[in-house]
PDB file of N, CA and C in Angstrom:
ATOM      1  N   UNK A   1     -21.364 -21.478 -20.144  1.00  0.00           N
ATOM      2  CA  UNK A   1     -22.640 -22.022 -20.565  1.00  0.00           C
ATOM      3  C   UNK A   1     -23.098 -22.957 -19.530  1.00  0.00           C
ATOM      4  N   UNK A   2     -24.357 -22.777 -19.123  1.00  0.00           N
ATOM      5  CA  UNK A   2     -24.924 -23.630 -18.139  1.00  0.00           C
ATOM      6  C   UNK A   2     -25.487 -24.979 -18.611  1.00  0.00           C
ATOM      7  N   UNK A   3     -25.749 -26.029 -17.791  1.00  0.00           N
ATOM      8  CA  UNK A   3     -26.145 -27.275 -18.303  1.00  0.00           C
ATOM      9  C   UNK A   3     -27.615 -27.205 -19.062  1.00  0.00           C
ATOM     10  N   UNK A   4     -28.536 -26.560 -18.464  1.00  0.00           N
ATOM     11  CA  UNK A   4     -29.780 -26.562 -19.147  1.00  0.00           C
ATOM     12  C   UNK A   4     -30.159 -25.134 -19.786  1.00  0.00           C
ATOM     13  N   UNK A   5     -29.110 -24.368 -20.178  1.00  0.00           N
ATOM     14  CA  UNK A   5     -29.388 -23.070 -20.620  1.00  0.00           C
ATOM     15  C   UNK A   5     -30.068 -23.078 -21.937  1.00  0.00           C
ATOM     16  N   UNK A   6     -31.182 -22.302 -21.929  1.00  0.00           N
ATOM     17  CA  UNK A   6     -32.094 -22.204 -23.132  1.00  0.00           C
ATOM     18  C   UNK A   6     -33.231 -23.157 -23.086  1.00  0.00           C
ATOM     19  N   UNK A   7     -33.345 -24.013 -22.030  1.00  0.00           N
ATOM     20  CA  UNK A   7     -34.435 -24.909 -21.945  1.00  0.00           C
ATOM     21  C   UNK A   7     -35.436 -24.492 -20.802  1.00  0.00           C
ATOM     22  N   UNK A   8     -36.432 -25.133 -20.627  1.00  0.00           N
ATOM     23  CA  UNK A   8     -37.390 -24.886 -19.554  1.00  0.00           C
ATOM     24  C   UNK A   8     -36.815 -25.029 -18.173  1.00  0.00           C
ATOM     25  N   UNK A   9     -35.823 -25.892 -17.983  1.00  0.00           N
ATOM     26  CA  UNK A   9     -35.274 -26.333 -16.720  1.00  0.00           C
ATOM     27  C   UNK A   9     -34.103 -25.420 -16.339  1.00  0.00           C
ATOM     28  N   UNK A  10     -33.879 -24.314 -17.104  1.00  0.00           N
ATOM     29  CA  UNK A  10     -32.730 -23.363 -16.839  1.00  0.00           C
ATOM     30  C   UNK A  10     -33.031 -22.569 -15.576  1.00  0.00           C
ATOM     31  N   UNK A  11     -31.977 -22.589 -14.762  1.00  0.00           N
ATOM     32  CA  UNK A  11     -32.055 -21.850 -13.423  1.00  0.00           C
ATOM     33  C   UNK A  11     -30.896 -21.001 -13.395  1.00  0.00           C
ATOM     34  N   UNK A  12     -30.946 -19.583 -13.644  1.00  0.00           N
ATOM     35  CA  UNK A  12     -29.879 -18.721 -13.616  1.00  0.00           C
ATOM     36  C   UNK A  12     -29.180 -18.714 -12.213  1.00  0.00           C
ATOM     37  N   UNK A  13     -27.911 -18.604 -12.220  1.00  0.00           N
ATOM     38  CA  UNK A  13     -27.272 -18.424 -10.912  1.00  0.00           C
ATOM     39  C   UNK A  13     -27.654 -17.296  -9.965  1.00  0.00           C
ATOM     40  N   UNK A  14     -27.777 -17.582  -8.749  1.00  0.00           N
ATOM     41  CA  UNK A  14     -28.238 -16.397  -7.863  1.00  0.00           C
ATOM     42  C   UNK A  14     -27.296 -16.130  -6.838  1.00  0.00           C
ATOM     43  N   UNK A  15     -27.218 -14.984  -6.337  1.00  0.00           N
ATOM     44  CA  UNK A  15     -26.347 -14.588  -5.188  1.00  0.00           C
ATOM     45  C   UNK A  15     -26.685 -15.297  -3.950  1.00  0.00           C
ATOM     46  N   UNK A  16     -25.701 -15.912  -3.268  1.00  0.00           N
ATOM     47  CA  UNK A  16     -25.994 -16.576  -1.965  1.00  0.00           C
ATOM     48  C   UNK A  16     -26.405 -15.672  -0.793  1.00  0.00           C
ATOM     49  N   UNK A  17     -25.941 -14.430  -0.912  1.00  0.00           N
ATOM     50  CA  UNK A  17     -26.245 -13.454   0.134  1.00  0.00           C
ATOM     51  C   UNK A  17     -27.609 -12.737   0.104  1.00  0.00           C
ATOM     52  N   UNK A  18     -27.778 -12.215  -1.178  1.00  0.00           N
ATOM     53  CA  UNK A  18     -28.999 -11.341  -1.316  1.00  0.00           C
ATOM     54  C   UNK A  18     -30.124 -12.022  -2.116  1.00  0.00           C
ATOM     55  N   UNK A  19     -29.827 -13.105  -2.753  1.00  0.00           N
ATOM     56  CA  UNK A  19     -30.879 -13.916  -3.558  1.00  0.00           C
ATOM     57  C   UNK A  19     -31.137 -13.299  -4.937  1.00  0.00           C
ATOM     58  N   UNK A  20     -30.494 -12.163  -5.304  1.00  0.00           N
ATOM     59  CA  UNK A  20     -30.722 -11.631  -6.677  1.00  0.00           C
ATOM     60  C   UNK A  20     -29.991 -12.486  -7.646  1.00  0.00           C
ATOM     61  N   UNK A  21     -30.181 -12.278  -8.915  1.00  0.00           N
ATOM     62  CA  UNK A  21     -29.381 -12.895 -10.007  1.00  0.00           C
ATOM     63  C   UNK A  21     -28.068 -12.298  -9.962  1.00  0.00           C
ATOM     64  N   UNK A  22     -27.114 -13.216 -10.351  1.00  0.00           N
ATOM     65  CA  UNK A  22     -25.672 -12.760 -10.084  1.00  0.00           C
ATOM     66  C   UNK A  22     -25.443 -11.564 -11.079  1.00  0.00           C
ATOM     67  N   UNK A  23     -26.117 -11.415 -12.161  1.00  0.00           N
ATOM     68  CA  UNK A  23     -25.879 -10.296 -13.123  1.00  0.00           C
ATOM     69  C   UNK A  23     -26.411  -9.041 -12.486  1.00  0.00           C
ATOM     70  N   UNK A  24     -27.427  -9.161 -11.597  1.00  0.00           N
ATOM     71  CA  UNK A  24     -28.065  -7.857 -11.029  1.00  0.00           C
ATOM     72  C   UNK A  24     -27.570  -7.673  -9.628  1.00  0.00           C
ATOM     73  N   UNK A  25     -26.662  -8.450  -9.018  1.00  0.00           N
ATOM     74  CA  UNK A  25     -26.326  -8.439  -7.632  1.00  0.00           C
ATOM     75  C   UNK A  25     -25.430  -7.182  -7.444  1.00  0.00           C
ATOM     76  N   UNK A  26     -25.632  -6.493  -6.346  1.00  0.00           N
ATOM     77  CA  UNK A  26     -24.770  -5.390  -5.930  1.00  0.00           C
ATOM     78  C   UNK A  26     -23.966  -5.548  -4.714  1.00  0.00           C
ATOM     79  N   UNK A  27     -23.888  -6.780  -4.253  1.00  0.00           N
ATOM     80  CA  UNK A  27     -23.081  -7.190  -3.041  1.00  0.00           C
ATOM     81  C   UNK A  27     -21.558  -6.982  -3.309  1.00  0.00           C
ATOM     82  N   UNK A  28     -20.855  -6.397  -2.334  1.00  0.00           N
ATOM     83  CA  UNK A  28     -19.465  -6.234  -2.412  1.00  0.00           C
ATOM     84  C   UNK A  28     -18.784  -7.665  -2.420  1.00  0.00           C
ATOM     85  N   UNK A  29     -17.613  -7.849  -3.100  1.00  0.00           N
ATOM     86  CA  UNK A  29     -16.935  -9.157  -3.044  1.00  0.00           C
ATOM     87  C   UNK A  29     -16.594  -9.469  -1.599  1.00  0.00           C
ATOM     88  N   UNK A  30     -16.502 -10.735  -1.234  1.00  0.00           N
ATOM     89  CA  UNK A  30     -16.028 -11.132   0.190  1.00  0.00           C
ATOM     90  C   UNK A  30     -14.591 -10.682   0.295  1.00  0.00           C
ATOM     91  N   UNK A  31     -14.279 -10.366   1.474  1.00  0.00           N
ATOM     92  CA  UNK A  31     -12.924  -9.881   1.780  1.00  0.00           C
ATOM     93  C   UNK A  31     -11.949 -11.098   1.650  1.00  0.00           C
ATOM     94  N   UNK A  32     -10.710 -10.848   1.264  1.00  0.00           N
ATOM     95  CA  UNK A  32      -9.733 -11.865   1.209  1.00  0.00           C
ATOM     96  C   UNK A  32      -9.209 -12.241   2.618  1.00  0.00           C
ATOM     97  N   UNK A  33      -9.020 -13.549   2.885  1.00  0.00           N
ATOM     98  CA  UNK A  33      -8.426 -13.936   4.219  1.00  0.00           C
ATOM     99  C   UNK A  33      -7.241 -14.560   3.884  1.00  0.00           C
ATOM    100  N   UNK A  34      -6.169 -14.168   4.667  1.00  0.00           N
ATOM    101  CA  UNK A  34      -4.925 -14.809   4.554  1.00  0.00           C
ATOM    102  C   UNK A  34      -4.617 -15.525   5.862  1.00  0.00           C
ATOM    103  N   UNK A  35      -3.614 -16.556   5.611  1.00  0.00           N
ATOM    104  CA  UNK A  35      -3.218 -17.470   6.697  1.00  0.00           C
ATOM    105  C   UNK A  35      -2.260 -16.528   7.746  1.00  0.00           C
ATOM    106  N   UNK A  36      -2.282 -17.091   8.966  1.00  0.00           N
ATOM    107  CA  UNK A  36      -1.449 -16.468   9.920  1.00  0.00           C
ATOM    108  C   UNK A  36       0.043 -16.698   9.601  1.00  0.00           C
ATOM    109  N   UNK A  37       0.842 -15.601   9.637  1.00  0.00           N
ATOM    110  CA  UNK A  37       2.264 -15.705   9.304  1.00  0.00           C
ATOM    111  C   UNK A  37       2.961 -16.800  10.051  1.00  0.00           C
ATOM    112  N   UNK A  38       2.535 -17.054  11.357  1.00  0.00           N
ATOM    113  CA  UNK A  38       3.193 -18.028  12.207  1.00  0.00           C
ATOM    114  C   UNK A  38       3.158 -19.472  11.687  1.00  0.00           C
ATOM    115  N   UNK A  39       2.088 -19.647  10.694  1.00  0.00           N
ATOM    116  CA  UNK A  39       1.795 -21.046  10.158  1.00  0.00           C
ATOM    117  C   UNK A  39       2.548 -21.169   8.994  1.00  0.00           C
ATOM    118  N   UNK A  40       3.345 -20.290   8.527  1.00  0.00           N
ATOM    119  CA  UNK A  40       4.078 -20.379   7.177  1.00  0.00           C
ATOM    120  C   UNK A  40       5.518 -20.385   7.430  1.00  0.00           C
ATOM    121  N   UNK A  41       6.288 -21.159   6.701  1.00  0.00           N
ATOM    122  CA  UNK A  41       7.724 -21.197   6.759  1.00  0.00           C
ATOM    123  C   UNK A  41       8.364 -20.585   5.433  1.00  0.00           C
ATOM    124  N   UNK A  42       9.217 -19.543   5.508  1.00  0.00           N
ATOM    125  CA  UNK A  42       9.795 -18.900   4.489  1.00  0.00           C
ATOM    126  C   UNK A  42      11.306 -19.441   4.460  1.00  0.00           C
ATOM    127  N   UNK A  43      11.714 -19.684   3.117  1.00  0.00           N
ATOM    128  CA  UNK A  43      13.064 -20.138   2.989  1.00  0.00           C
ATOM    129  C   UNK A  43      13.797 -19.021   2.245  1.00  0.00           C
ATOM    130  N   UNK A  44      14.822 -18.284   2.829  1.00  0.00           N
ATOM    131  CA  UNK A  44      15.596 -17.197   2.305  1.00  0.00           C
ATOM    132  C   UNK A  44      16.918 -17.728   1.759  1.00  0.00           C
ATOM    133  N   UNK A  45      17.105 -17.517   0.479  1.00  0.00           N
ATOM    134  CA  UNK A  45      18.340 -17.978  -0.139  1.00  0.00           C
ATOM    135  C   UNK A  45      18.899 -16.833  -0.908  1.00  0.00           C
ATOM    136  N   UNK A  46      20.257 -16.953  -1.286  1.00  0.00           N
ATOM    137  CA  UNK A  46      20.853 -16.037  -2.165  1.00  0.00           C
ATOM    138  C   UNK A  46      21.367 -16.789  -3.270  1.00  0.00           C
ATOM    139  N   UNK A  47      20.995 -16.115  -4.421  1.00  0.00           N
ATOM    140  CA  UNK A  47      21.430 -16.913  -5.714  1.00  0.00           C
ATOM    141  C   UNK A  47      22.261 -15.864  -6.476  1.00  0.00           C
ATOM    142  N   UNK A  48      23.229 -16.558  -7.237  1.00  0.00           N
ATOM    143  CA  UNK A  48      24.008 -15.713  -8.232  1.00  0.00           C
ATOM    144  C   UNK A  48      23.608 -16.012  -9.636  1.00  0.00           C
ATOM    145  N   UNK A  49      23.268 -14.854 -10.212  1.00  0.00           N
ATOM    146  CA  UNK A  49      22.703 -14.757 -11.626  1.00  0.00           C
ATOM    147  C   UNK A  49      23.861 -14.504 -12.556  1.00  0.00           C
ATOM    148  N   UNK A  50      23.397 -14.610 -13.989  1.00  0.00           N
ATOM    149  CA  UNK A  50      24.411 -14.265 -14.997  1.00  0.00           C
ATOM    150  C   UNK A  50      24.966 -12.899 -14.788  1.00  0.00           C
ATOM    151  N   UNK A  51      26.197 -12.766 -15.134  1.00  0.00           N
ATOM    152  CA  UNK A  51      27.060 -11.523 -14.972  1.00  0.00           C
ATOM    153  C   UNK A  51      27.281 -11.053 -13.548  1.00  0.00           C
ATOM    154  N   UNK A  52      27.171 -12.124 -12.783  1.00  0.00           N
ATOM    155  CA  UNK A  52      27.648 -11.973 -11.273  1.00  0.00           C
ATOM    156  C   UNK A  52      26.595 -11.145 -10.421  1.00  0.00           C
ATOM    157  N   UNK A  53      25.390 -11.032 -10.974  1.00  0.00           N
ATOM    158  CA  UNK A  53      24.326 -10.437 -10.115  1.00  0.00           C
ATOM    159  C   UNK A  53      23.769 -11.227  -8.963  1.00  0.00           C
ATOM    160  N   UNK A  54      23.737 -10.731  -7.843  1.00  0.00           N
ATOM    161  CA  UNK A  54      23.089 -11.340  -6.676  1.00  0.00           C
ATOM    162  C   UNK A  54      21.704 -11.119  -6.501  1.00  0.00           C
ATOM    163  N   UNK A  55      20.836 -12.218  -6.213  1.00  0.00           N
ATOM    164  CA  UNK A  55      19.500 -11.966  -5.985  1.00  0.00           C
ATOM    165  C   UNK A  55      19.180 -12.679  -4.662  1.00  0.00           C
ATOM    166  N   UNK A  56      18.357 -12.133  -3.842  1.00  0.00           N
ATOM    167  CA  UNK A  56      17.856 -12.850  -2.652  1.00  0.00           C
ATOM    168  C   UNK A  56      16.509 -13.327  -2.858  1.00  0.00           C
ATOM    169  N   UNK A  57      16.306 -14.561  -2.694  1.00  0.00           N
ATOM    170  CA  UNK A  57      14.909 -15.198  -2.964  1.00  0.00           C
ATOM    171  C   UNK A  57      14.244 -15.625  -1.653  1.00  0.00           C
ATOM    172  N   UNK A  58      12.995 -15.576  -1.679  1.00  0.00           N
ATOM    173  CA  UNK A  58      12.087 -16.002  -0.496  1.00  0.00           C
ATOM    174  C   UNK A  58      11.070 -17.012  -1.131  1.00  0.00           C
ATOM    175  N   UNK A  59      11.309 -18.247  -0.780  1.00  0.00           N
ATOM    176  CA  UNK A  59      10.383 -19.354  -1.136  1.00  0.00           C
ATOM    177  C   UNK A  59       9.644 -19.909  -0.055  1.00  0.00           C
ATOM    178  N   UNK A  60       8.622 -20.729  -0.447  1.00  0.00           N
ATOM    179  CA  UNK A  60       7.821 -21.434   0.494  1.00  0.00           C
ATOM    180  C   UNK A  60       6.581 -20.729   0.975  1.00  0.00           C
ATOM    181  N   UNK A  61       6.251 -19.616   0.497  1.00  0.00           N
ATOM    182  CA  UNK A  61       5.063 -18.849   0.981  1.00  0.00           C
ATOM    183  C   UNK A  61       4.036 -19.044  -0.127  1.00  0.00           C
ATOM    184  N   UNK A  62       2.759 -19.436   0.174  1.00  0.00           N
ATOM    185  CA  UNK A  62       1.690 -19.638  -0.654  1.00  0.00           C
ATOM    186  C   UNK A  62       1.101 -18.325  -1.084  1.00  0.00           C
ATOM    187  N   UNK A  63       0.723 -18.262  -2.323  1.00  0.00           N
ATOM    188  CA  UNK A  63       0.186 -16.980  -2.858  1.00  0.00           C
ATOM    189  C   UNK A  63      -1.444 -16.868  -2.435  1.00  0.00           C
ATOM    190  N   UNK A  64      -1.844 -18.099  -2.037  1.00  0.00           N
ATOM    191  CA  UNK A  64      -3.319 -18.062  -1.490  1.00  0.00           C
ATOM    192  C   UNK A  64      -3.320 -17.620  -0.093  1.00  0.00           C
ATOM    193  N   UNK A  65      -2.271 -17.946   0.705  1.00  0.00           N
ATOM    194  CA  UNK A  65      -2.189 -17.594   2.131  1.00  0.00           C
ATOM    195  C   UNK A  65      -1.621 -16.269   2.483  1.00  0.00           C
ATOM    196  N   UNK A  66      -0.948 -15.697   1.430  1.00  0.00           N
ATOM    197  CA  UNK A  66      -0.142 -14.484   1.730  1.00  0.00           C
ATOM    198  C   UNK A  66      -0.349 -13.405   0.748  1.00  0.00           C
ATOM    199  N   UNK A  67      -0.376 -12.170   1.094  1.00  0.00           N
ATOM    200  CA  UNK A  67      -0.404 -11.004   0.143  1.00  0.00           C
ATOM    201  C   UNK A  67       0.971 -10.829  -0.329  1.00  0.00           C
ATOM    202  N   UNK A  68       1.489 -11.530  -1.382  1.00  0.00           N
ATOM    203  CA  UNK A  68       2.851 -11.498  -1.669  1.00  0.00           C
ATOM    204  C   UNK A  68       3.250 -10.120  -2.183  1.00  0.00           C
ATOM    205  N   UNK A  69       2.460  -9.336  -2.839  1.00  0.00           N
ATOM    206  CA  UNK A  69       2.842  -7.920  -3.404  1.00  0.00           C
ATOM    207  C   UNK A  69       3.057  -7.026  -2.235  1.00  0.00           C
ATOM    208  N   UNK A  70       2.246  -7.007  -1.156  1.00  0.00           N
ATOM    209  CA  UNK A  70       2.392  -6.260  -0.058  1.00  0.00           C
ATOM    210  C   UNK A  70       3.628  -6.594   0.800  1.00  0.00           C
ATOM    211  N   UNK A  71       3.854  -7.899   0.936  1.00  0.00           N
ATOM    212  CA  UNK A  71       5.122  -8.344   1.636  1.00  0.00           C
ATOM    213  C   UNK A  71       6.390  -8.015   0.863  1.00  0.00           C
ATOM    214  N   UNK A  72       6.267  -8.138  -0.470  1.00  0.00           N
ATOM    215  CA  UNK A  72       7.421  -7.725  -1.216  1.00  0.00           C
ATOM    216  C   UNK A  72       7.696  -6.200  -1.070  1.00  0.00           C
ATOM    217  N   UNK A  73       6.781  -5.313  -1.093  1.00  0.00           N
ATOM    218  CA  UNK A  73       6.920  -3.975  -0.981  1.00  0.00           C
ATOM    219  C   UNK A  73       7.559  -3.607   0.357  1.00  0.00           C
ATOM    220  N   UNK A  74       7.132  -4.378   1.590  1.00  0.00           N
ATOM    221  CA  UNK A  74       7.617  -4.129   2.736  1.00  0.00           C
ATOM    222  C   UNK A  74       9.214  -4.539   2.802  1.00  0.00           C
ATOM    223  N   UNK A  75       9.556  -5.655   2.213  1.00  0.00           N
ATOM    224  CA  UNK A  75      10.967  -6.186   2.138  1.00  0.00           C
ATOM    225  C   UNK A  75      11.752  -5.282   1.277  1.00  0.00           C
ATOM    226  N   UNK A  76      11.175  -4.622   0.145  1.00  0.00           N
ATOM    227  CA  UNK A  76      11.947  -3.896  -0.782  1.00  0.00           C
ATOM    228  C   UNK A  76      12.171  -2.442   0.022  1.00  0.00           C
ATOM    229  N   UNK A  77      11.288  -2.069   0.758  1.00  0.00           N
ATOM    230  CA  UNK A  77      11.491  -0.903   1.598  1.00  0.00           C
ATOM    231  C   UNK A  77      12.556  -1.007   2.624  1.00  0.00           C
ATOM    232  N   UNK A  78      12.629  -2.201   3.260  1.00  0.00           N
ATOM    233  CA  UNK A  78      13.605  -2.503   4.293  1.00  0.00           C
ATOM    234  C   UNK A  78      14.914  -2.645   3.821  1.00  0.00           C
ATOM    235  N   UNK A  79      15.039  -3.155   2.618  1.00  0.00           N
ATOM    236  CA  UNK A  79      16.497  -3.307   1.970  1.00  0.00           C
ATOM    237  C   UNK A  79      16.843  -2.199   1.142  1.00  0.00           C
ATOM    238  N   UNK A  80      15.967  -1.335   0.734  1.00  0.00           N
ATOM    239  CA  UNK A  80      16.316  -0.260  -0.230  1.00  0.00           C
ATOM    240  C   UNK A  80      16.638  -0.754  -1.522  1.00  0.00           C
ATOM    241  N   UNK A  81      16.031  -1.711  -2.080  1.00  0.00           N
ATOM    242  CA  UNK A  81      16.414  -2.337  -3.348  1.00  0.00           C
ATOM    243  C   UNK A  81      15.033  -2.737  -4.142  1.00  0.00           C
ATOM    244  N   UNK A  82      15.289  -3.079  -5.459  1.00  0.00           N
ATOM    245  CA  UNK A  82      14.256  -3.351  -6.247  1.00  0.00           C
ATOM    246  C   UNK A  82      13.935  -4.887  -6.086  1.00  0.00           C
ATOM    247  N   UNK A  83      12.716  -5.261  -6.638  1.00  0.00           N
ATOM    248  CA  UNK A  83      12.432  -6.705  -6.636  1.00  0.00           C
ATOM    249  C   UNK A  83      11.173  -7.044  -7.377  1.00  0.00           C
ATOM    250  N   UNK A  84      10.798  -8.271  -7.392  1.00  0.00           N
ATOM    251  CA  UNK A  84       9.665  -8.764  -8.126  1.00  0.00           C
ATOM    252  C   UNK A  84       9.112 -10.095  -7.528  1.00  0.00           C
ATOM    253  N   UNK A  85       7.831 -10.360  -7.970  1.00  0.00           N
ATOM    254  CA  UNK A  85       7.176 -11.709  -7.641  1.00  0.00           C
ATOM    255  C   UNK A  85       7.181 -12.426  -8.878  1.00  0.00           C
ATOM    256  N   UNK A  86       7.848 -13.661  -8.897  1.00  0.00           N
ATOM    257  CA  UNK A  86       7.868 -14.493 -10.065  1.00  0.00           C
ATOM    258  C   UNK A  86       7.530 -15.938  -9.636  1.00  0.00           C
ATOM    259  N   UNK A  87       6.405 -16.466 -10.065  1.00  0.00           N
ATOM    260  CA  UNK A  87       6.006 -17.862  -9.780  1.00  0.00           C
ATOM    261  C   UNK A  87       5.963 -18.156  -8.292  1.00  0.00           C
ATOM    262  N   UNK A  88       5.325 -17.352  -7.471  1.00  0.00           N
ATOM    263  CA  UNK A  88       5.143 -17.416  -5.960  1.00  0.00           C
ATOM    264  C   UNK A  88       6.618 -17.249  -5.306  1.00  0.00           C
ATOM    265  N   UNK A  89       7.513 -16.702  -5.938  1.00  0.00           N
ATOM    266  CA  UNK A  89       8.805 -16.515  -5.300  1.00  0.00           C
ATOM    267  C   UNK A  89       9.090 -15.002  -5.409  1.00  0.00           C
ATOM    268  N   UNK A  90       9.441 -14.507  -4.181  1.00  0.00           N
ATOM    269  CA  UNK A  90       9.886 -13.178  -4.031  1.00  0.00           C
ATOM    270  C   UNK A  90      11.285 -12.899  -4.405  1.00  0.00           C
ATOM    271  N   UNK A  91      11.700 -12.121  -5.260  1.00  0.00           N
ATOM    272  CA  UNK A  91      13.091 -11.948  -5.617  1.00  0.00           C
ATOM    273  C   UNK A  91      13.428 -10.357  -5.283  1.00  0.00           C
ATOM    274  N   UNK A  92      14.500 -10.173  -4.434  1.00  0.00           N
ATOM    275  CA  UNK A  92      15.001  -8.950  -4.164  1.00  0.00           C
ATOM    276  C   UNK A  92      16.438  -8.885  -4.626  1.00  0.00           C
ATOM    277  N   UNK A  93      16.595  -7.611  -5.322  1.00  0.00           N
ATOM    278  CA  UNK A  93      17.965  -7.514  -5.967  1.00  0.00           C
ATOM    279  C   UNK A  93      18.938  -7.233  -4.852  1.00  0.00           C
ATOM    280  N   UNK A  94      20.213  -8.009  -5.069  1.00  0.00           N
ATOM    281  CA  UNK A  94      21.161  -7.837  -4.099  1.00  0.00           C
ATOM    282  C   UNK A  94      21.224  -8.906  -3.000  1.00  0.00           C
ATOM    283  N   UNK A  95      22.363  -8.870  -2.150  1.00  0.00           N
ATOM    284  CA  UNK A  95      22.524  -9.817  -1.095  1.00  0.00           C
ATOM    285  C   UNK A  95      21.971  -9.120   0.231  1.00  0.00           C
ATOM    286  N   UNK A  96      20.788  -9.550   0.558  1.00  0.00           N
ATOM    287  CA  UNK A  96      20.046  -9.003   1.652  1.00  0.00           C
ATOM    288  C   UNK A  96      19.497 -10.069   2.616  1.00  0.00           C
ATOM    289  N   UNK A  97      20.071 -11.239   2.742  1.00  0.00           N
ATOM    290  CA  UNK A  97      19.678 -12.399   3.421  1.00  0.00           C
ATOM    291  C   UNK A  97      19.428 -12.159   4.859  1.00  0.00           C
ATOM    292  N   UNK A  98      20.331 -11.440   5.532  1.00  0.00           N
ATOM    293  CA  UNK A  98      20.275 -11.169   7.007  1.00  0.00           C
ATOM    294  C   UNK A  98      19.134 -10.091   7.235  1.00  0.00           C
ATOM    295  N   UNK A  99      18.936  -9.059   6.447  1.00  0.00           N
ATOM    296  CA  UNK A  99      17.887  -8.143   6.519  1.00  0.00           C
ATOM    297  C   UNK A  99      16.531  -8.755   6.423  1.00  0.00           C
ATOM    298  N   UNK A 100      16.434  -9.611   5.308  1.00  0.00           N
ATOM    299  CA  UNK A 100      15.151 -10.027   5.003  1.00  0.00           C
ATOM    300  C   UNK A 100      14.714 -11.150   6.121  1.00  0.00           C
ATOM    301  N   UNK A 101      15.731 -11.932   6.551  1.00  0.00           N
ATOM    302  CA  UNK A 101      15.470 -12.974   7.550  1.00  0.00           C
ATOM    303  C   UNK A 101      14.852 -12.295   8.792  1.00  0.00           C
ATOM    304  N   UNK A 102      15.582 -11.115   9.322  1.00  0.00           N
ATOM    305  CA  UNK A 102      15.262 -10.399  10.490  1.00  0.00           C
ATOM    306  C   UNK A 102      13.773  -9.703  10.253  1.00  0.00           C
ATOM    307  N   UNK A 103      13.545  -9.243   9.109  1.00  0.00           N
ATOM    308  CA  UNK A 103      12.335  -8.610   8.901  1.00  0.00           C
ATOM    309  C   UNK A 103      11.146  -9.542   8.887  1.00  0.00           C
ATOM    310  N   UNK A 104      11.278 -10.703   8.362  1.00  0.00           N
ATOM    311  CA  UNK A 104      10.347 -11.767   8.334  1.00  0.00           C
ATOM    312  C   UNK A 104      10.100 -12.224   9.638  1.00  0.00           C
ATOM    313  N   UNK A 105      11.042 -12.453  10.552  1.00  0.00           N
ATOM    314  CA  UNK A 105      10.839 -12.908  11.826  1.00  0.00           C
ATOM    315  C   UNK A 105      10.042 -11.873  12.658  1.00  0.00           C
ATOM    316  N   UNK A 106      10.313 -10.517  12.390  1.00  0.00           N
ATOM    317  CA  UNK A 106       9.527  -9.493  13.047  1.00  0.00           C
ATOM    318  C   UNK A 106       8.067  -9.450  12.677  1.00  0.00           C
ATOM    319  N   UNK A 107       7.798  -9.917  11.342  1.00  0.00           N
ATOM    320  CA  UNK A 107       6.463  -9.935  10.956  1.00  0.00           C
ATOM    321  C   UNK A 107       5.713 -11.232  11.440  1.00  0.00           C
ATOM    322  N   UNK A 108       6.416 -12.167  11.909  1.00  0.00           N
ATOM    323  CA  UNK A 108       5.816 -13.331  12.628  1.00  0.00           C
ATOM    324  C   UNK A 108       6.024 -14.655  11.726  1.00  0.00           C
ATOM    325  N   UNK A 109       6.717 -14.602  10.588  1.00  0.00           N
ATOM    326  CA  UNK A 109       6.999 -15.863   9.767  1.00  0.00           C
ATOM    327  C   UNK A 109       8.098 -16.679  10.419  1.00  0.00           C
ATOM    328  N   UNK A 110       8.037 -17.920  10.237  1.00  0.00           N
ATOM    329  CA  UNK A 110       9.058 -18.832  10.477  1.00  0.00           C
ATOM    330  C   UNK A 110      10.047 -18.778   9.317  1.00  0.00           C
ATOM    331  N   UNK A 111      11.271 -18.799   9.673  1.00  0.00           N
ATOM    332  CA  UNK A 111      12.422 -18.689   8.619  1.00  0.00           C
ATOM    333  C   UNK A 111      13.329 -19.719   8.629  1.00  0.00           C
ATOM    334  N   UNK A 112      13.800 -20.334   7.554  1.00  0.00           N
ATOM    335  CA  UNK A 112      14.748 -21.226   7.435  1.00  0.00           C
ATOM    336  C   UNK A 112      15.848 -20.736   6.644  1.00  0.00           C
TER     337      UNK A 112
END
């Protein structure tokens, strides 16, 4: 609900690019921009979960600056393992610290 909706002072929102009303606008959404990988530092750790399961986690990458799903699929392909994104943390099943560290360095990320 807008501030003056339903009054004589109501000004419906307009598109900044074409000037049409936002409801009538046909402009494509702006492309997503991501930060340069060399500006981000990834922390690669190995965790032991219940029942002795090992999980490699990648922390420190912002979800706004990185396409985490695309990065996860590259890392899963590199390791030949499953994985998921949970709370901006990449989780890859198994102990793959060295492979992931090497892969992230090749993609241009700083790794700790």
